[in-house]
PDB file of C-alpha atoms and ligand atoms in Angstrom:
ATOM      1  CA  MET A   1      50.877   0.301  15.964  1.00 91.00           C
ATOM      2  CA  ASN A   2      50.277   3.461  13.949  1.00 97.00           C
ATOM      3  CA  ARG A   3      47.267   4.006  11.731  1.00 97.00           C
ATOM      4  CA  GLU A   4      49.153   3.421   8.482  1.00 96.00           C
ATOM      5  CA  ALA A   5      50.003  -0.058   9.697  1.00 97.00           C
ATOM      6  CA  ALA A   6      46.962  -0.886  11.816  1.00 98.00           C
ATOM      7  CA  ILE A   7      44.204  -0.200   9.293  1.00 98.00           C
ATOM      8  CA  PRO A   8      45.697  -2.122   6.319  1.00 98.00           C
ATOM      9  CA  ASN A   9      46.615  -4.871   8.778  1.00 98.00           C
ATOM     10  CA  LEU A  10      42.949  -4.972   9.955  1.00 98.00           C
ATOM     11  CA  LEU A  11      41.703  -5.189   6.390  1.00 98.00           C
ATOM     12  CA  THR A  12      44.034  -8.042   5.671  1.00 98.00           C
ATOM     13  CA  ALA A  13      42.943  -9.846   8.810  1.00 98.00           C
ATOM     14  CA  LEU A  14      39.279  -9.441   7.923  1.00 98.00           C
ATOM     15  CA  ASP A  15      39.962 -10.688   4.382  1.00 98.00           C
ATOM     16  CA  LEU A  16      41.816 -13.710   5.789  1.00 98.00           C
ATOM     17  CA  TYR A  17      38.904 -14.346   8.094  1.00 98.00           C
ATOM     18  CA  LEU A  18      36.485 -14.355   5.179  1.00 98.00           C
ATOM     19  CA  ALA A  19      38.797 -16.605   3.229  1.00 98.00           C
ATOM     20  CA  ARG A  20      37.928 -19.398   5.673  1.00 98.00           C
ATOM     21  CA  PHE A  21      34.422 -19.552   4.194  1.00 98.00           C
ATOM     22  CA  ASP A  22      33.036 -20.376   0.804  1.00 96.00           C
ATOM     23  CA  GLY A  23      29.290 -19.666   1.094  1.00 96.00           C
ATOM     24  CA  PRO A  24      27.153 -17.172  -0.821  1.00 98.00           C
ATOM     25  CA  GLY A  25      28.463 -13.606  -0.937  1.00 98.00           C
ATOM     26  CA  ILE A  26      31.924 -14.414   0.300  1.00 98.00           C
ATOM     27  CA  ALA A  27      33.536 -14.041  -3.103  1.00 98.00           C
ATOM     28  CA  ASP A  28      31.600 -10.789  -3.756  1.00 98.00           C
ATOM     29  CA  VAL A  29      32.809  -9.223  -0.549  1.00 98.00           C
ATOM     30  CA  ARG A  30      36.357 -10.384  -0.999  1.00 98.00           C
ATOM     31  CA  ALA A  31      36.323  -8.947  -4.497  1.00 98.00           C
ATOM     32  CA  GLY A  32      35.280  -5.562  -3.037  1.00 98.00           C
ATOM     33  CA  ILE A  33      38.180  -5.724  -0.561  1.00 98.00           C
ATOM     34  CA  ALA A  34      40.575  -6.549  -3.374  1.00 98.00           C
ATOM     35  CA  LYS A  35      39.229  -3.592  -5.389  1.00 97.00           C
ATOM     36  CA  TYR A  36      39.635  -1.006  -2.636  1.00 97.00           C
ATOM     37  CA  ARG A  37      42.512  -2.200  -0.469  1.00 96.00           C
ATOM     38  CA  ASP A  38      45.163  -0.255  -2.385  1.00 93.00           C
ATOM     39  CA  VAL A  39      43.423   3.108  -2.569  1.00 93.00           C
ATOM     40  CA  PRO A  40      45.152   5.714  -0.326  1.00 94.00           C
ATOM     41  CA  LEU A  41      43.838   5.993   3.234  1.00 96.00           C
ATOM     42  CA  GLN A  42      41.559   8.973   3.697  1.00 96.00           C
ATOM     43  CA  ASP A  43      41.311  10.900   6.938  1.00 96.00           C
ATOM     44  CA  VAL A  44      38.855   9.491   9.421  1.00 97.00           C
ATOM     45  CA  THR A  45      38.266  11.081  12.759  1.00 98.00           C
ATOM     46  CA  PRO A  46      38.229   8.279  15.382  1.00 98.00           C
ATOM     47  CA  SER A  47      35.189   8.109  17.643  1.00 98.00           C
ATOM     48  CA  ARG A  48      33.680   5.872  20.248  1.00 98.00           C
ATOM     49  CA  ILE A  49      30.081   5.833  21.493  1.00 98.00           C
ATOM     50  CA  ALA A  50      28.765   4.152  24.607  1.00 98.00           C
ATOM     51  CA  ALA A  51      27.929   0.931  22.734  1.00 98.00           C
ATOM     52  CA  THR A  52      31.534   0.531  21.549  1.00 98.00           C
ATOM     53  CA  ARG A  53      32.176  -1.124  24.958  1.00 98.00           C
ATOM     54  CA  HIS A  54      30.363  -4.129  23.506  1.00 98.00           C
ATOM     55  CA  ALA A  55      33.144  -4.457  20.876  1.00 98.00           C
ATOM     56  CA  ASP A  56      35.775  -4.438  23.637  1.00 98.00           C
ATOM     57  CA  ALA A  57      33.888  -7.178  25.442  1.00 98.00           C
ATOM     58  CA  ALA A  58      33.430  -9.210  22.256  1.00 98.00           C
ATOM     59  CA  LEU A  59      37.177  -9.066  21.569  1.00 98.00           C
ATOM     60  CA  GLN A  60      37.866 -10.554  25.032  1.00 98.00           C
ATOM     61  CA  HIS A  61      35.475 -13.406  24.231  1.00 98.00           C
ATOM     62  CA  MET A  62      37.259 -13.957  20.913  1.00 98.00           C
ATOM     63  CA  LYS A  63      40.608 -14.166  22.662  1.00 98.00           C
ATOM     64  CA  ALA A  64      39.160 -16.663  25.145  1.00 98.00           C
ATOM     65  CA  SER A  65      37.860 -18.845  22.281  1.00 97.00           C
ATOM     66  CA  GLY A  66      41.017 -19.268  20.191  1.00 97.00           C
ATOM     67  CA  GLU A  67      40.640 -16.154  17.951  1.00 98.00           C
ATOM     68  CA  SER A  68      43.471 -14.125  19.386  1.00 98.00           C
ATOM     69  CA  VAL A  69      45.187 -13.244  16.072  1.00 98.00           C
ATOM     70  CA  LEU A  70      41.992 -11.836  14.611  1.00 98.00           C
ATOM     71  CA  ALA A  71      40.999 -10.117  17.900  1.00 98.00           C
ATOM     72  CA  GLU A  72      44.456  -8.495  18.244  1.00 98.00           C
ATOM     73  CA  ALA A  73      44.292  -7.140  14.673  1.00 98.00           C
ATOM     74  CA  ILE A  74      40.971  -5.528  15.476  1.00 98.00           C
ATOM     75  CA  GLU A  75      42.237  -4.298  18.818  1.00 98.00           C
ATOM     76  CA  ALA A  76      45.282  -2.669  17.227  1.00 98.00           C
ATOM     77  CA  ALA A  77      42.938  -0.703  14.885  1.00 98.00           C
ATOM     78  CA  MET A  78      40.428   0.346  17.571  1.00 98.00           C
ATOM     79  CA  PRO A  79      42.111   3.731  18.345  1.00 98.00           C
ATOM     80  CA  TYR A  80      41.611   4.722  14.636  1.00 98.00           C
ATOM     81  CA  LEU A  81      38.069   3.464  14.038  1.00 98.00           C
ATOM     82  CA  ALA A  82      35.042   5.823  13.883  1.00 98.00           C
ATOM     83  CA  TRP A  83      32.269   4.037  15.772  1.00 98.00           C
ATOM     84  CA  GLY A  84      28.829   5.369  15.432  1.00 98.00           C
ATOM     85  CA  ALA A  85      25.176   4.316  15.414  1.00 96.00           C
ATOM     86  CA  TYR A  86      23.461   3.085  12.273  1.00 91.00           C
ATOM     87  CA  ASP A  87      19.762   3.311  12.820  1.00 84.00           C
ATOM     88  CA  PRO A  88      17.790   5.097  10.160  1.00 91.00           C
ATOM     89  CA  TYR A  89      14.748   3.571  11.914  1.00 94.00           C
ATOM     90  CA  PRO A  90      11.945   5.106  13.951  1.00 93.00           C
ATOM     91  CA  ARG A  91      12.976   4.693  17.552  1.00 94.00           C
ATOM     92  CA  GLU A  92       9.658   3.245  18.578  1.00 94.00           C
ATOM     93  CA  GLU A  93      10.100   0.473  15.929  1.00 95.00           C
ATOM     94  CA  ILE A  94      13.754  -0.447  16.386  1.00 96.00           C
ATOM     95  CA  GLY A  95      13.368  -0.248  20.203  1.00 96.00           C
ATOM     96  CA  GLU A  96      15.358   1.480  22.846  1.00 96.00           C
ATOM     97  CA  LYS A  97      17.577  -1.442  23.767  1.00 97.00           C
ATOM     98  CA  TYR A  98      18.987  -2.031  20.302  1.00 97.00           C
ATOM     99  CA  ALA A  99      19.201   1.709  19.526  1.00 97.00           C
ATOM    100  CA  GLU A 100      21.338   2.338  22.597  1.00 97.00           C
ATOM    101  CA  ASN A 101      23.515  -0.738  22.342  1.00 98.00           C
ATOM    102  CA  HIS A 102      24.728  -1.031  18.776  1.00 98.00           C
ATOM    103  CA  ALA A 103      27.648   0.532  16.908  1.00 98.00           C
ATOM    104  CA  ALA A 104      29.312   0.216  13.550  1.00 98.00           C
ATOM    105  CA  ALA A 105      32.695   1.250  12.243  1.00 98.00           C
ATOM    106  CA  SER A 106      33.323   1.498   8.465  1.00 98.00           C
ATOM    107  CA  VAL A 107      36.669   0.383   7.053  1.00 98.00           C
ATOM    108  CA  ILE A 108      35.749   0.617   3.348  1.00 98.00           C
ATOM    109  CA  GLY A 109      32.959   3.091   2.448  1.00 98.00           C
ATOM    110  CA  SER A 110      32.089   6.754   1.918  1.00 96.00           C
ATOM    111  CA  ARG A 111      33.266   7.502   5.453  1.00 94.00           C
ATOM    112  CA  GLY A 112      35.653   4.541   5.812  1.00 97.00           C
ATOM    113  CA  HIS A 113      39.420   4.576   5.795  1.00 98.00           C
ATOM    114  CA  PHE A 114      39.385   3.272   2.212  1.00 98.00           C
ATOM    115  CA  LYS A 115      36.988   5.438   0.239  1.00 97.00           C
ATOM    116  CA  SER A 116      34.277   3.795  -1.822  1.00 97.00           C
ATOM    117  CA  GLN A 117      30.872   5.058  -2.967  1.00 95.00           C
ATOM    118  CA  ASP A 118      29.419   1.646  -3.917  1.00 96.00           C
ATOM    119  CA  PHE A 119      30.827  -0.872  -1.444  1.00 98.00           C
ATOM    120  CA  ASP A 120      30.827  -0.924   2.369  1.00 98.00           C
ATOM    121  CA  LEU A 121      32.817  -3.084   4.696  1.00 98.00           C
ATOM    122  CA  GLY A 122      33.371  -2.785   8.408  1.00 98.00           C
ATOM    123  CA  LEU A 123      32.684  -4.012  11.881  1.00 98.00           C
ATOM    124  CA  PHE A 124      29.286  -4.035  13.579  1.00 98.00           C
ATOM    125  CA  VAL A 125      28.489  -4.837  17.194  1.00 98.00           C
ATOM    126  CA  PHE A 126      25.552  -4.909  19.573  1.00 98.00           C
ATOM    127  CA  GLY A 127      25.161  -5.888  23.218  1.00 98.00           C
ATOM    128  CA  PRO A 128      24.228  -9.263  24.677  1.00 98.00           C
ATOM    129  CA  ASP A 129      20.678 -10.613  24.727  1.00 98.00           C
ATOM    130  CA  THR A 130      19.526  -7.951  22.263  1.00 98.00           C
ATOM    131  CA  VAL A 131      17.253  -8.267  19.236  1.00 98.00           C
ATOM    132  CA  TYR A 132      17.962  -6.472  15.952  1.00 98.00           C
ATOM    133  CA  ARG A 133      14.337  -6.549  14.804  1.00 98.00           C
ATOM    134  CA  ASP A 134      13.118  -7.429  11.374  1.00 98.00           C
ATOM    135  CA  HIS A 135      14.443  -5.121   8.703  1.00 98.00           C
ATOM    136  CA  HIS A 136      15.608  -5.152   5.063  1.00 97.00           C
ATOM    137  CA  HIS A 137      17.590  -3.019   2.648  1.00 97.00           C
ATOM    138  CA  ALA A 138      18.498  -2.680  -1.033  1.00 97.00           C
ATOM    139  CA  ALA A 139      22.140  -3.676  -0.413  1.00 97.00           C
ATOM    140  CA  PRO A 140      22.918  -7.403  -0.561  1.00 98.00           C
ATOM    141  CA  GLU A 141      24.690  -8.081   2.720  1.00 98.00           C
ATOM    142  CA  LEU A 142      27.119 -10.420   4.265  1.00 98.00           C
ATOM    143  CA  TYR A 143      27.389 -10.752   8.074  1.00 98.00           C
ATOM    144  CA  ALA A 144      30.246 -12.909   9.295  1.00 98.00           C
ATOM    145  CA  PRO A 145      29.777 -13.163  13.107  1.00 98.00           C
ATOM    146  CA  MET A 146      32.987 -13.617  15.085  1.00 98.00           C
ATOM    147  CA  THR A 147      31.014 -14.259  18.275  1.00 98.00           C
ATOM    148  CA  GLY A 148      27.981 -16.418  19.016  1.00 98.00           C
ATOM    149  CA  PRO A 149      25.635 -18.073  19.408  1.00 98.00           C
ATOM    150  CA  ASN A 150      23.138 -15.816  17.648  1.00 98.00           C
ATOM    151  CA  GLY A 151      19.520 -16.530  16.786  1.00 98.00           C
ATOM    152  CA  TRP A 152      18.336 -15.731  13.238  1.00 98.00           C
ATOM    153  CA  ARG A 153      15.170 -15.680  11.219  1.00 98.00           C
ATOM    154  CA  PHE A 154      14.593 -14.865   7.585  1.00 98.00           C
ATOM    155  CA  ALA A 155      10.791 -15.046   7.316  1.00 98.00           C
ATOM    156  CA  SER A 156       7.923 -13.259   8.978  1.00 97.00           C
ATOM    157  CA  GLY A 157       6.734 -15.048  12.098  1.00 96.00           C
ATOM    158  CA  ALA A 158       9.491 -17.712  12.021  1.00 97.00           C
ATOM    159  CA  PRO A 159      11.182 -18.696  15.264  1.00 97.00           C
ATOM    160  CA  LEU A 160      14.825 -17.785  15.838  1.00 98.00           C
ATOM    161  CA  VAL A 161      17.297 -20.537  14.800  1.00 98.00           C
ATOM    162  CA  TRP A 162      20.481 -20.375  16.880  1.00 98.00           C
ATOM    163  CA  ARG A 163      23.834 -20.651  15.080  1.00 98.00           C
ATOM    164  CA  PRO A 164      27.324 -20.621  16.514  1.00 98.00           C
ATOM    165  CA  ALA A 165      29.989 -18.009  15.764  1.00 98.00           C
ATOM    166  CA  HIS A 166      31.736 -18.273  12.433  1.00 98.00           C
ATOM    167  CA  GLU A 167      28.701 -19.142  10.258  1.00 98.00           C
ATOM    168  CA  PRO A 168      28.296 -16.276   7.760  1.00 98.00           C
ATOM    169  CA  VAL A 169      24.883 -15.135   6.694  1.00 98.00           C
ATOM    170  CA  TRP A 170      24.135 -13.681   3.223  1.00 98.00           C
ATOM    171  CA  ASN A 171      21.006 -11.534   2.712  1.00 98.00           C
ATOM    172  CA  GLU A 172      19.857 -10.866  -0.836  1.00 98.00           C
ATOM    173  CA  ALA A 173      18.480  -7.402  -1.649  1.00 98.00           C
ATOM    174  CA  TRP A 174      15.333  -6.531   0.395  1.00 98.00           C
ATOM    175  CA  ALA A 175      15.282 -10.000   2.171  1.00 98.00           C
ATOM    176  CA  LEU A 176      13.789  -9.839   5.597  1.00 98.00           C
ATOM    177  CA  HIS A 177      16.139 -10.619   8.476  1.00 98.00           C
ATOM    178  CA  ALA A 178      16.098 -10.332  12.239  1.00 98.00           C
ATOM    179  CA  PHE A 179      18.658 -11.637  14.729  1.00 98.00           C
ATOM    180  CA  LYS A 180      19.453 -11.817  18.399  1.00 98.00           C
ATOM    181  CA  SER A 181      22.627 -12.058  20.400  1.00 98.00           C
ATOM    182  CA  GLY A 182      23.055 -14.606  23.167  1.00 98.00           C
ATOM    183  CA  PRO A 183      25.024 -13.951  26.339  1.00 98.00           C
ATOM    184  CA  VAL A 184      27.996 -12.687  24.332  1.00 98.00           C
ATOM    185  CA  PRO A 185      27.830  -9.423  22.339  1.00 98.00           C
ATOM    186  CA  PHE A 186      27.322  -9.875  18.616  1.00 98.00           C
ATOM    187  CA  LEU A 187      30.422  -8.745  16.664  1.00 98.00           C
ATOM    188  CA  CYS A 188      30.659  -9.305  12.936  1.00 98.00           C
ATOM    189  CA  VAL A 189      32.316  -8.268   9.725  1.00 98.00           C
ATOM    190  CA  TYR A 190      29.664  -6.772   7.502  1.00 98.00           C
ATOM    191  CA  GLY A 191      29.786  -6.228   3.755  1.00 98.00           C
ATOM    192  CA  TRP A 192      27.329  -4.360   1.544  1.00 98.00           C
ATOM    193  CA  THR A 193      28.109  -5.076  -2.116  1.00 98.00           C
ATOM    194  CA  ARG A 194      25.968  -2.468  -3.887  1.00 97.00           C
ATOM    195  CA  ASP A 195      23.199   0.064  -3.455  1.00 97.00           C
ATOM    196  CA  VAL A 196      24.830   1.193  -0.267  1.00 96.00           C
ATOM    197  CA  ARG A 197      23.263   4.659  -0.182  1.00 95.00           C
ATOM    198  CA  ILE A 198      19.714   3.394   0.145  1.00 96.00           C
ATOM    199  CA  PRO A 199      18.710   3.336   3.801  1.00 95.00           C
ATOM    200  CA  ALA A 200      17.495   0.181   5.500  1.00 96.00           C
ATOM    201  CA  ARG A 201      13.844  -0.054   6.592  1.00 96.00           C
ATOM    202  CA  MET A 202      12.071  -1.816   9.384  1.00 96.00           C
ATOM    203  CA  ILE A 203       9.412  -4.482   8.814  1.00 97.00           C
ATOM    204  CA  VAL A 204       6.979  -4.226  11.713  1.00 97.00           C
ATOM    205  CA  GLU A 205       6.134  -7.715  12.995  1.00 97.00           C
ATOM    206  CA  PRO A 206       3.555  -8.584  15.724  1.00 97.00           C
ATOM    207  CA  ASP A 207       5.802 -11.054  17.636  1.00 98.00           C
ATOM    208  CA  TRP A 208       8.766  -8.911  18.721  1.00 98.00           C
ATOM    209  CA  ALA A 209       7.932  -9.633  22.375  1.00 97.00           C
ATOM    210  CA  ASP A 210       8.491 -13.360  21.575  1.00 97.00           C
ATOM    211  CA  LEU A 211      11.934 -12.586  20.083  1.00 97.00           C
ATOM    212  CA  ASP A 212      12.742 -10.502  23.172  1.00 97.00           C
ATOM    213  CA  ALA A 213      11.867 -13.450  25.379  1.00 97.00           C
ATOM    214  CA  ALA A 214      13.844 -16.047  23.356  1.00 97.00           C
ATOM    215  CA  ILE A 215      16.851 -17.462  25.146  1.00 94.00           C
ATOM    216  CA  ALA A 216      19.987 -18.878  23.565  1.00 94.00           C
ATOM    217  CA  PRO A 217      20.304 -22.672  24.095  1.00 90.00           C
TER     218      PRO A 217
HETATM  219 FE1  FE2 B 301      20.941  -6.128   7.493  1.00 88.24          FE
END
């Protein structure tokens, strides 16, 4: 499938995926998709980084768990996506494992296929048994995980609560969140609905070793 077919097809598939849900933030993110879906595609230079392999693995898990249609729409777009790291964090705080094993690809955004300066939507992945430590950002954010289970917390010192795939999470502006993948790489649709240029920040917590040690049920 060529880019002019694969990228709009991917956006439609992600929108249809989000249409399954009705929780907080879903309507905001779908409104952003509706707003930008008809703008002309801008040139994006495709790229892969080492961590993109986790997206390949996650797609295989999706296919094995009844999500072939969605996985194949993503797979068809893979040759055209620009995967890169998003870690505006001090390496000693975010940790080596996460830093080396995550990747994101923008579909709508300043460097996405559909250009936007105030809305971001794309795919985000990190490897198995990996913690994305406590952080927050100005942008309200939707994560819709297509793989699972994943352990989440939304308060300092709280234990991780494990949730299956296909349970979206909405983070209000500057709300703390940390999450961990289980044995399957974490792959989600992410949406940032405003204040997208303000970088995320870490929140240093004393119990990161406990999160590292937590095991998916
Ligand atoms: Fe976040």
